PDB file of C-alpha atoms in Angstrom:
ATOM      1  CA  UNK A 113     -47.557  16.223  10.398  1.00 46.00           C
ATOM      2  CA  UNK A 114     -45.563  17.226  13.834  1.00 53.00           C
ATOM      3  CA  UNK A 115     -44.036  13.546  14.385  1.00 53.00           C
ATOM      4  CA  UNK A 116     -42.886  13.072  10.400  1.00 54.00           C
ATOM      5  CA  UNK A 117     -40.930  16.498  10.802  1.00 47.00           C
ATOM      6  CA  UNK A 118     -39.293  15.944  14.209  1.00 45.00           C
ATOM      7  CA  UNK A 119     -38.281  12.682  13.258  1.00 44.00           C
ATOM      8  CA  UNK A 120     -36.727  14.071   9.824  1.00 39.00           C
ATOM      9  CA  UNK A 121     -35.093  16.720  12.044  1.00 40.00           C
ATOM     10  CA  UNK A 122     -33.753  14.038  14.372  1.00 40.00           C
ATOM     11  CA  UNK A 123     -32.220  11.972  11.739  1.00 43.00           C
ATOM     12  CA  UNK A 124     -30.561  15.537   9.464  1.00 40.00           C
ATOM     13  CA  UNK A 125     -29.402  15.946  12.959  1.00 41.00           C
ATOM     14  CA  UNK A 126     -27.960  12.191  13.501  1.00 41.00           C
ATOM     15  CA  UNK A 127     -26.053  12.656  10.081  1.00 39.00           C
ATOM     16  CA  UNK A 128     -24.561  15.525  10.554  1.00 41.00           C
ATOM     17  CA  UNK A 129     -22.815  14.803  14.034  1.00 42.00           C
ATOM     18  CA  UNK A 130     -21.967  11.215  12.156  1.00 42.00           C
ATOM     19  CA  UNK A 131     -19.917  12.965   9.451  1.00 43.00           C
ATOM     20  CA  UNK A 132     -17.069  14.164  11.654  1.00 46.00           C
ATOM     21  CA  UNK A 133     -16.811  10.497  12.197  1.00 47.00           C
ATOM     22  CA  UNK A 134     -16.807   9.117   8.605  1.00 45.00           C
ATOM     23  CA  UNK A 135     -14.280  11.757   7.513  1.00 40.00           C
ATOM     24  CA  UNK A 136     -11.729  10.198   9.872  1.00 56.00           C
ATOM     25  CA  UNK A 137     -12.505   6.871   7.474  1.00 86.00           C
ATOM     26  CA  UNK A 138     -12.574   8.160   4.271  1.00 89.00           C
ATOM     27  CA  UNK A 139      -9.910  10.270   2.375  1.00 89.00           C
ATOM     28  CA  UNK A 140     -10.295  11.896  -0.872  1.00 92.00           C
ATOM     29  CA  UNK A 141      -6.770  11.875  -3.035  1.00 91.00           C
ATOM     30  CA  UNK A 142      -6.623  15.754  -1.723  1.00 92.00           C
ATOM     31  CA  UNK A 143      -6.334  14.110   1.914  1.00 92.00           C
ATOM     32  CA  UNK A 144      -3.674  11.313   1.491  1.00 94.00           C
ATOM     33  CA  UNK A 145      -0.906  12.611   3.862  1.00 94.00           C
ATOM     34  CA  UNK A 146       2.434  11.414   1.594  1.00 97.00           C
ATOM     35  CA  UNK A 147       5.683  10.973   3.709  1.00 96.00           C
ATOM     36  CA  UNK A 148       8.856   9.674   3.359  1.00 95.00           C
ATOM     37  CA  UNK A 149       8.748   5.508   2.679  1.00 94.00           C
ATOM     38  CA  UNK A 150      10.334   3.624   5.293  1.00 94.00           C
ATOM     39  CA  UNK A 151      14.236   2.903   5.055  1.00 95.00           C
ATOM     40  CA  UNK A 152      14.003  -0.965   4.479  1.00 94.00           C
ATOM     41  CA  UNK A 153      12.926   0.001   0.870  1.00 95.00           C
ATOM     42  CA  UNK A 154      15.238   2.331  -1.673  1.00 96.00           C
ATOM     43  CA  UNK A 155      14.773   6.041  -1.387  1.00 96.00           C
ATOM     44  CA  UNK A 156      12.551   7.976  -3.438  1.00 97.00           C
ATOM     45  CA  UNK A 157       9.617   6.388  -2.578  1.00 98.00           C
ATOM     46  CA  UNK A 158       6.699   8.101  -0.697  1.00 98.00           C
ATOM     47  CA  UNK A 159       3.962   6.181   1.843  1.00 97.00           C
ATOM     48  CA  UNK A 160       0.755   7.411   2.999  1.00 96.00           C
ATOM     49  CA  UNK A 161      -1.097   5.544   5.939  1.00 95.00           C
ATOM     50  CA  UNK A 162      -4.715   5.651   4.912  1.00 95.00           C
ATOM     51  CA  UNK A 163      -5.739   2.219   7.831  1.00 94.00           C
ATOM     52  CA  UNK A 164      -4.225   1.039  11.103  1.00 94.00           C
ATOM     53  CA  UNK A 165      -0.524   0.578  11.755  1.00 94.00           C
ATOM     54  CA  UNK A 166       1.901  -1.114   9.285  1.00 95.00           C
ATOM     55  CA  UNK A 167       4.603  -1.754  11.684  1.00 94.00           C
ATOM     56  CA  UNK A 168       2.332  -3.363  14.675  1.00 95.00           C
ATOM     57  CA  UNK A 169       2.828  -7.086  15.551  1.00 95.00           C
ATOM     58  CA  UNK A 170      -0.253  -7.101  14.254  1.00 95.00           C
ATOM     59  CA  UNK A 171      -3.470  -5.846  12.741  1.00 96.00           C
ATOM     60  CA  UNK A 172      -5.297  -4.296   9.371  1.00 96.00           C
ATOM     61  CA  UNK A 173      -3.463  -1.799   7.532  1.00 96.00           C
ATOM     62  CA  UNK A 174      -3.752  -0.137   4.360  1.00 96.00           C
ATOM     63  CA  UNK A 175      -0.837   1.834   2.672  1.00 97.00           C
ATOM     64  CA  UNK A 176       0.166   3.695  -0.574  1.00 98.00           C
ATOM     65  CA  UNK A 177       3.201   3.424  -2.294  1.00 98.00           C
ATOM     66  CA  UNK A 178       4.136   6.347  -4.819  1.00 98.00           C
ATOM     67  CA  UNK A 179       7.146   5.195  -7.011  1.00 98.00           C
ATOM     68  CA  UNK A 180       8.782   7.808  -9.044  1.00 98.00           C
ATOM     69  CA  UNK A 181       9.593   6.212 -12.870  1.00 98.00           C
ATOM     70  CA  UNK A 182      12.348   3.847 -13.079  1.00 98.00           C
ATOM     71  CA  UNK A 183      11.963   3.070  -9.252  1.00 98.00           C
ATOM     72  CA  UNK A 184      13.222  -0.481  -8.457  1.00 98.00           C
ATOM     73  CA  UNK A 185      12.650  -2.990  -5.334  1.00 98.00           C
ATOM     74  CA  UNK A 186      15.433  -6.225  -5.395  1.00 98.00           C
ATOM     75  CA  UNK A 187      13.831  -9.638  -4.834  1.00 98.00           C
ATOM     76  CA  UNK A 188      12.215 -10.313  -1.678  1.00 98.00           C
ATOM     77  CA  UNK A 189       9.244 -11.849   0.351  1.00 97.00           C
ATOM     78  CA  UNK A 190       6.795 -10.600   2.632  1.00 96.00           C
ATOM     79  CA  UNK A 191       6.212 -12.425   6.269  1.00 95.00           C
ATOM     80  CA  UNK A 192       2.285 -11.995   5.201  1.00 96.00           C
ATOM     81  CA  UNK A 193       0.554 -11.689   2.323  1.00 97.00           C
ATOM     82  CA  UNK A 194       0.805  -8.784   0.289  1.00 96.00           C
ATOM     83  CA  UNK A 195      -2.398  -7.617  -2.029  1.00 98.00           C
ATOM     84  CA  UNK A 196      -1.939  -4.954  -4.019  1.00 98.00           C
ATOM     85  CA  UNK A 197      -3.552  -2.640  -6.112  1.00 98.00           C
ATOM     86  CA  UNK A 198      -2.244  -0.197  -9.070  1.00 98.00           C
ATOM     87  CA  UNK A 199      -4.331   3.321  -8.897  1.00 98.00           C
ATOM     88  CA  UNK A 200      -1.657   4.872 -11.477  1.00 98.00           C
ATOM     89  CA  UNK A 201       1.205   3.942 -13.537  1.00 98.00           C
ATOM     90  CA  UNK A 202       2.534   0.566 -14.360  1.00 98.00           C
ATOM     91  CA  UNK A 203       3.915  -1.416 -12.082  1.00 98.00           C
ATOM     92  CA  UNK A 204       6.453  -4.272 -13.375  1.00 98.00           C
ATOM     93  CA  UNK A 205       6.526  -7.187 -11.640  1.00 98.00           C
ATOM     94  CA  UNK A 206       8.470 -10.821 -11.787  1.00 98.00           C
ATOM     95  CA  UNK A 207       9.202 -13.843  -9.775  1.00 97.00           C
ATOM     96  CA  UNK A 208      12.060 -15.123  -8.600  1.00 97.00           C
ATOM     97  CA  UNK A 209      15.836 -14.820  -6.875  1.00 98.00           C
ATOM     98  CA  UNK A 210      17.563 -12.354  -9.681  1.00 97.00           C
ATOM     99  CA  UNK A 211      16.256  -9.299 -10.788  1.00 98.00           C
ATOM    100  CA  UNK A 212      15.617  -9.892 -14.492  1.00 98.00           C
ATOM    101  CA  UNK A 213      13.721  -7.105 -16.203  1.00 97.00           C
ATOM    102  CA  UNK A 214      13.121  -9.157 -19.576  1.00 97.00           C
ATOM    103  CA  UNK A 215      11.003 -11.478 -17.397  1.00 97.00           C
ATOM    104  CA  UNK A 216       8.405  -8.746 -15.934  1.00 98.00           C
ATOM    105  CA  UNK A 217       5.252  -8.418 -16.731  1.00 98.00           C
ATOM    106  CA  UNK A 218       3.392  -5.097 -16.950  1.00 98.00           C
ATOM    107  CA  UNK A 219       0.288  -3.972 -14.685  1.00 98.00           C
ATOM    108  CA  UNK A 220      -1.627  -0.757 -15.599  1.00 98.00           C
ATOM    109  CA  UNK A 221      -4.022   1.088 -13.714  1.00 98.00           C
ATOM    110  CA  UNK A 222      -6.983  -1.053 -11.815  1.00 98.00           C
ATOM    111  CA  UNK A 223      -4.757  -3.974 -11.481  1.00 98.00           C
ATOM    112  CA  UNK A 224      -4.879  -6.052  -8.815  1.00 98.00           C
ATOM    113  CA  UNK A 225      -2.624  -9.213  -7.089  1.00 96.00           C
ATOM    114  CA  UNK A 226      -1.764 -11.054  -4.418  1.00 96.00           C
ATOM    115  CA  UNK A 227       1.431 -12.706  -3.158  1.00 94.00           C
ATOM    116  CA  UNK A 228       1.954 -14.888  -0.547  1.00 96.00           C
ATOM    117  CA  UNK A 229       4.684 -15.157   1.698  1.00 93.00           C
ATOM    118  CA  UNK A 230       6.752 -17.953  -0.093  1.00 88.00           C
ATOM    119  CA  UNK A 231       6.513 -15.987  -3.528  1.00 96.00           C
ATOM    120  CA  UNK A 232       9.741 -14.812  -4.079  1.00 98.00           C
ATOM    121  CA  UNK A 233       9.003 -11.300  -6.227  1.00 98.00           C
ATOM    122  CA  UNK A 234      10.827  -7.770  -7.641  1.00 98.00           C
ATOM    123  CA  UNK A 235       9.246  -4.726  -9.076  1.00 98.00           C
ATOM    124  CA  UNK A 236       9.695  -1.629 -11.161  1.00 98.00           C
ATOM    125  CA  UNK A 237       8.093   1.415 -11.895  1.00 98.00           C
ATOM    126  CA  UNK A 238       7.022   2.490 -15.031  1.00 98.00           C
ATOM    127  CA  UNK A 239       5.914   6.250 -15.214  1.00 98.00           C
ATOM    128  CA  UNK A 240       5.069   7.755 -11.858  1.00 98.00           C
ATOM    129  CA  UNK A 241       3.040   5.276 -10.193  1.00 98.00           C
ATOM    130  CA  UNK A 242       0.808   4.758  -6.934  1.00 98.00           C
ATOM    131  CA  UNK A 243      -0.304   1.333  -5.708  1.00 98.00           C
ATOM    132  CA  UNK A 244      -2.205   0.503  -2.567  1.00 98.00           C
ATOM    133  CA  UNK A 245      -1.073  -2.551  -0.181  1.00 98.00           C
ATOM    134  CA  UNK A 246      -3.702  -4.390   1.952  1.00 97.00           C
ATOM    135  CA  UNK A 247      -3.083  -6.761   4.555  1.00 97.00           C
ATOM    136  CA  UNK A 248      -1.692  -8.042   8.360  1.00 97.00           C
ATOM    137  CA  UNK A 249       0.754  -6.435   9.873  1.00 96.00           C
ATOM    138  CA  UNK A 250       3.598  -5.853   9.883  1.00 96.00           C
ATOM    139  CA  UNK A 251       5.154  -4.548   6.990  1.00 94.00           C
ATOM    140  CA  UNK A 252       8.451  -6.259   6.321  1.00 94.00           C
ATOM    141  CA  UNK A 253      10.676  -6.966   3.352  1.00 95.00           C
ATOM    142  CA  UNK A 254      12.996 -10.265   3.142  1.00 96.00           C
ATOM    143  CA  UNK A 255      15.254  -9.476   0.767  1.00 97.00           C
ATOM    144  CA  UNK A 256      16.506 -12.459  -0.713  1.00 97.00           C
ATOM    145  CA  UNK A 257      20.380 -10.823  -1.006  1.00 97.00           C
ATOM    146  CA  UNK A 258      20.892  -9.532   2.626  1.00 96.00           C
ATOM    147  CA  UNK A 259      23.236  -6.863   0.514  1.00 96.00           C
ATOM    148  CA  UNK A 260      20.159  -5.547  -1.557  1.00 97.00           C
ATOM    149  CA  UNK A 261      18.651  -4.419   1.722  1.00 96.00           C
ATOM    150  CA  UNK A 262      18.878  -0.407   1.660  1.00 95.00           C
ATOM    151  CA  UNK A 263      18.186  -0.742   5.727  1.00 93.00           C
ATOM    152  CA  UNK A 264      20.949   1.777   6.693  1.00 89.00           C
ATOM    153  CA  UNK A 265      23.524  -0.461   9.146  1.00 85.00           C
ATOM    154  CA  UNK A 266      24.046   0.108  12.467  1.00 77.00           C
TER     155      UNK A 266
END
């Protein structure tokens, strides 16, 4: 009965030094650090890194966007491809060189899409909303009206 209980000991004892370690990969919603978005989209917006670095030349990363209502991004493209998922809110989305709000289409909580880099794309906010963004590094918005980007000028 010795063995069974110093191997049971051995592995409580495994887990619990392992746990400092997961915490450092998992976040609850109590954890997300929000900041201030970065200045090549409008103000208002708030980012969390939750994975890796968005801005490296390259690499994983994982963000979260929160959006206050009525928040707006102008039509632009992405150098990689963007996946995206809505946690809350509705986020609008439509295709194409113009912001047109009549041609948007709604996506609720639990949503999920894709765009690649040639999709040429604008979005809204509809009610507070938070969406998470997957994918390569880095992070970078081609606005398709130089004069839509909010990038402050040098």
């Amino acid at each position: 009965m010795k063995i069974p209980l110093a191997v049971l000991a051995l592995i409580l004892a495994a887990l619990t030094l392992a746990l400092p370690c997961l915490a450092q990969n998992a976040f609850t919603p109590d954890q997300v650090k929000w900041g201030p978005a970065p200045p090549f989209i409008p103000a208002g917006a708030q980012l969390a890194v939750l994975e890796g670095n968005p801005m490296a030349a390259s690499g994983d990363y994982t963000i979260r966007l929160k959006l206050p209502d009525g928040y707006r991004v102008a039509p632009h493209t992405h150098p990689n491809r963007e996946n995206v998922t809505v946690l809350s809110g509705t986020l609008k989305v439509g295709m194409g060189d113009q912001f047109d709000a009549s041609k948007m289409m709604s996506f609720g909580a639990g949503s999920f899409a894709y765009l690649d880099p040639s999709m040429h794309h604008y979005a809204a906010a509809s009610g507070e909303t938070v969406i998470q963004i997957h994918g390569m590094s880095p992070v970078k918005f081609n606005y398709i009206n130089p004069a839509d980007d909010p990038t402050p000028k040098k």
